[in-house]
PDB file of C-alpha atoms in Angstrom:
ATOM      1  CA  MET A 376      17.474 262.800  51.276  1.00 38.00           C
ATOM      2  CA  GLY A 377      20.059 265.176  53.269  1.00 42.00           C
ATOM      3  CA  PRO A 378      20.618 268.560  53.174  1.00 44.00           C
ATOM      4  CA  SER A 379      22.188 269.603  50.298  1.00 43.00           C
ATOM      5  CA  LEU A 380      24.528 272.744  49.806  1.00 47.00           C
ATOM      6  CA  ALA A 381      22.534 275.808  47.606  1.00 47.00           C
ATOM      7  CA  ARG A 382      22.696 279.682  47.869  1.00 49.00           C
ATOM      8  CA  ASP A 383      19.633 281.439  46.940  1.00 51.00           C
ATOM      9  CA  GLU A 384      20.114 283.749  44.004  1.00 54.00           C
ATOM     10  CA  PRO A 385      17.499 287.131  43.573  1.00 57.00           C
ATOM     11  CA  GLY A 386      14.086 285.858  42.737  1.00 58.00           C
ATOM     12  CA  GLY A 387      13.842 283.187  45.015  1.00 56.00           C
ATOM     13  CA  GLU A 388      16.197 280.516  42.814  1.00 55.00           C
ATOM     14  CA  ARG A 389      18.507 278.160  44.605  1.00 51.00           C
ATOM     15  CA  HIS A 390      21.466 277.214  42.582  1.00 48.00           C
ATOM     16  CA  PRO A 391      23.347 274.253  44.080  1.00 49.00           C
ATOM     17  CA  ILE A 392      27.194 275.162  44.645  1.00 49.00           C
ATOM     18  CA  ARG A 393      29.295 273.046  42.811  1.00 51.00           C
ATOM     19  CA  PRO A 394      32.350 271.326  43.334  1.00 51.00           C
ATOM     20  CA  VAL A 395      35.920 273.826  43.157  1.00 49.00           C
ATOM     21  CA  SER A 396      38.325 272.611  40.860  1.00 51.00           C
ATOM     22  CA  GLY A 397      37.691 269.139  40.431  1.00 52.00           C
ATOM     23  CA  ALA A 398      38.402 268.142  44.094  1.00 48.00           C
ATOM     24  CA  ASP A 399      36.743 265.013  45.113  1.00 49.00           C
ATOM     25  CA  VAL A 400      38.148 265.713  49.196  1.00 51.00           C
ATOM     26  CA  ILE A 401      38.805 268.442  51.233  1.00 54.00           C
ATOM     27  CA  PRO A 402      42.507 268.775  50.774  1.00 54.00           C
ATOM     28  CA  LEU A 403      43.110 269.337  54.654  1.00 55.00           C
ATOM     29  CA  ARG A 404      45.740 267.856  56.821  1.00 55.00           C
ATOM     30  CA  PRO A 405      44.197 267.142  60.064  1.00 53.00           C
ATOM     31  CA  SER A 406      46.531 265.346  62.634  1.00 52.00           C
ATOM     32  CA  LEU A 407      48.379 262.563  60.851  1.00 51.00           C
ATOM     33  CA  PRO A 408      50.393 260.201  62.725  1.00 48.00           C
ATOM     34  CA  ALA A 409      54.406 261.138  62.416  1.00 51.00           C
ATOM     35  CA  SER A 410      55.142 258.286  59.976  1.00 46.00           C
ATOM     36  CA  VAL A 411      52.235 259.881  57.243  1.00 43.00           C
ATOM     37  CA  PRO A 412      54.239 263.418  55.954  1.00 49.00           C
ATOM     38  CA  SER A 413      51.466 265.629  54.380  1.00 61.00           C
ATOM     39  CA  SER A 414      52.505 267.057  50.875  1.00 67.00           C
ATOM     40  CA  LEU A 415      50.255 270.157  51.719  1.00 75.00           C
ATOM     41  CA  THR A 416      51.284 273.332  52.886  1.00 80.00           C
ATOM     42  CA  ASP A 417      49.788 275.851  54.536  1.00 83.00           C
ATOM     43  CA  GLN A 418      49.344 278.112  51.731  1.00 85.00           C
ATOM     44  CA  GLN A 419      47.516 275.193  49.287  1.00 83.00           C
ATOM     45  CA  VAL A 420      45.217 274.686  52.066  1.00 84.00           C
ATOM     46  CA  ALA A 421      44.476 278.168  52.223  1.00 88.00           C
ATOM     47  CA  ALA A 422      44.250 278.547  48.105  1.00 88.00           C
ATOM     48  CA  TRP A 423      41.789 275.485  48.162  1.00 86.00           C
ATOM     49  CA  TRP A 424      39.254 277.265  50.711  1.00 90.00           C
ATOM     50  CA  GLU A 425      40.136 280.583  48.546  1.00 92.00           C
ATOM     51  CA  SER A 426      38.937 278.899  45.251  1.00 89.00           C
ATOM     52  CA  ILE A 427      35.421 278.141  46.835  1.00 89.00           C
ATOM     53  CA  PHE A 428      35.458 281.477  48.002  1.00 92.00           C
ATOM     54  CA  GLN A 429      36.545 283.185  44.640  1.00 91.00           C
ATOM     55  CA  ASP A 430      33.875 280.998  42.542  1.00 88.00           C
ATOM     56  CA  MET A 431      31.164 282.668  44.768  1.00 89.00           C
ATOM     57  CA  GLY A 432      32.535 285.966  44.324  1.00 92.00           C
ATOM     58  CA  ARG A 433      34.321 286.624  47.195  1.00 94.00           C
ATOM     59  CA  THR A 434      37.612 286.216  48.727  1.00 95.00           C
ATOM     60  CA  LEU A 435      39.569 285.385  52.107  1.00 95.00           C
ATOM     61  CA  THR A 436      41.090 288.518  51.557  1.00 95.00           C
ATOM     62  CA  ASP A 437      38.296 290.871  52.213  1.00 95.00           C
ATOM     63  CA  GLU A 438      38.898 290.916  56.061  1.00 94.00           C
ATOM     64  CA  GLN A 439      34.470 290.810  56.491  1.00 96.00           C
ATOM     65  CA  THR A 440      34.393 287.617  54.503  1.00 95.00           C
ATOM     66  CA  ALA A 441      37.800 286.375  56.495  1.00 95.00           C
ATOM     67  CA  GLU A 442      35.957 286.450  59.667  1.00 95.00           C
ATOM     68  CA  ALA A 443      32.689 285.227  58.724  1.00 95.00           C
ATOM     69  CA  HIS A 444      34.772 282.304  57.499  1.00 95.00           C
ATOM     70  CA  ARG A 445      36.699 282.068  60.939  1.00 94.00           C
ATOM     71  CA  VAL A 446      33.259 282.503  62.701  1.00 95.00           C
ATOM     72  CA  THR A 447      31.382 279.574  60.614  1.00 95.00           C
ATOM     73  CA  SER A 448      34.668 277.367  60.704  1.00 93.00           C
ATOM     74  CA  ALA A 449      34.861 277.523  64.653  1.00 93.00           C
ATOM     75  CA  GLY A 450      31.191 276.519  64.968  1.00 93.00           C
ATOM     76  CA  PHE A 451      31.595 274.010  62.923  1.00 93.00           C
ATOM     77  CA  GLY A 452      34.089 273.048  65.665  1.00 92.00           C
ATOM     78  CA  LEU A 453      31.523 273.213  68.246  1.00 93.00           C
ATOM     79  CA  LEU A 454      29.222 270.714  65.945  1.00 93.00           C
ATOM     80  CA  ILE A 455      31.569 268.610  66.085  1.00 94.00           C
ATOM     81  CA  ASP A 456      32.291 268.212  69.764  1.00 93.00           C
ATOM     82  CA  GLY A 457      28.505 268.103  70.405  1.00 94.00           C
ATOM     83  CA  ALA A 458      28.806 265.164  68.382  1.00 94.00           C
ATOM     84  CA  ARG A 459      31.174 263.642  70.050  1.00 94.00           C
ATOM     85  CA  ALA A 460      29.449 264.312  73.315  1.00 94.00           C
ATOM     86  CA  ALA A 461      25.935 262.690  72.319  1.00 94.00           C
ATOM     87  CA  GLY A 462      28.384 259.828  71.432  1.00 95.00           C
ATOM     88  CA  VAL A 463      27.811 259.966  67.612  1.00 94.00           C
ATOM     89  CA  LEU A 464      31.480 260.128  67.034  1.00 94.00           C
ATOM     90  CA  THR A 465      34.062 258.434  68.381  1.00 93.00           C
ATOM     91  CA  GLU A 466      37.013 260.023  69.783  1.00 91.00           C
ATOM     92  CA  SER A 467      39.242 259.723  67.152  1.00 89.00           C
ATOM     93  CA  GLN A 468      36.727 260.347  64.347  1.00 89.00           C
ATOM     94  CA  ALA A 469      35.827 263.866  66.457  1.00 90.00           C
ATOM     95  CA  GLU A 470      39.755 264.902  66.601  1.00 87.00           C
ATOM     96  CA  TYR A 471      40.215 264.442  62.644  1.00 85.00           C
ATOM     97  CA  LEU A 472      37.388 266.692  62.167  1.00 87.00           C
ATOM     98  CA  SER A 473      38.170 268.807  64.611  1.00 88.00           C
ATOM     99  CA  ALA A 474      41.519 268.998  63.019  1.00 85.00           C
ATOM    100  CA  MET A 475      40.352 270.047  59.909  1.00 84.00           C
ATOM    101  CA  ALA A 476      37.887 272.669  61.026  1.00 88.00           C
ATOM    102  CA  VAL A 477      41.253 274.133  63.115  1.00 87.00           C
ATOM    103  CA  GLU A 478      42.787 274.261  59.452  1.00 86.00           C
ATOM    104  CA  ALA A 479      39.440 275.879  58.052  1.00 90.00           C
ATOM    105  CA  VAL A 480      39.618 278.624  60.621  1.00 92.00           C
ATOM    106  CA  ARG A 481      43.452 279.565  60.460  1.00 91.00           C
ATOM    107  CA  ALA A 482      43.288 279.416  56.389  1.00 92.00           C
ATOM    108  CA  PRO A 483      42.283 283.167  55.905  1.00 94.00           C
ATOM    109  CA  ASP A 484      45.853 283.802  57.518  1.00 93.00           C
ATOM    110  CA  PHE A 485      47.547 281.993  54.867  1.00 92.00           C
ATOM    111  CA  VAL A 486      45.538 283.608  51.998  1.00 91.00           C
ATOM    112  CA  ALA A 487      47.036 287.220  53.231  1.00 61.00           C
ATOM    113  CA  ARG A 488      50.290 285.659  53.343  1.00 61.00           C
ATOM    114  CA  ARG A 489      50.319 284.794  49.774  1.00 51.00           C
ATOM    115  CA  THR A 490      48.805 288.145  48.364  1.00 46.00           C
TER     116      THR A 490
END
């Protein structure tokens, strides 16, 4: 079994991070061909990320939380680059995932505009 998303609680208990808002997939808009219009706005993508943080008692409107999210998302982008270089991902797969990482990095900027 692979790694699972969990968070440590005081006392050493581990609780899984639960899905947010019943979403089955991350509603991001990586680079899509012009023939495939996206109905999602930057604010909607940001709201999805914000809902994850709010479920954890945090918000992307907090500058320190937003910066940690940006750094983590950018780190994910570096992992994608490494997988591409190692031949684990095809060029198109890496480009798709990289675009998702870029949208994640940008999300706090659009949450701040909503509030």
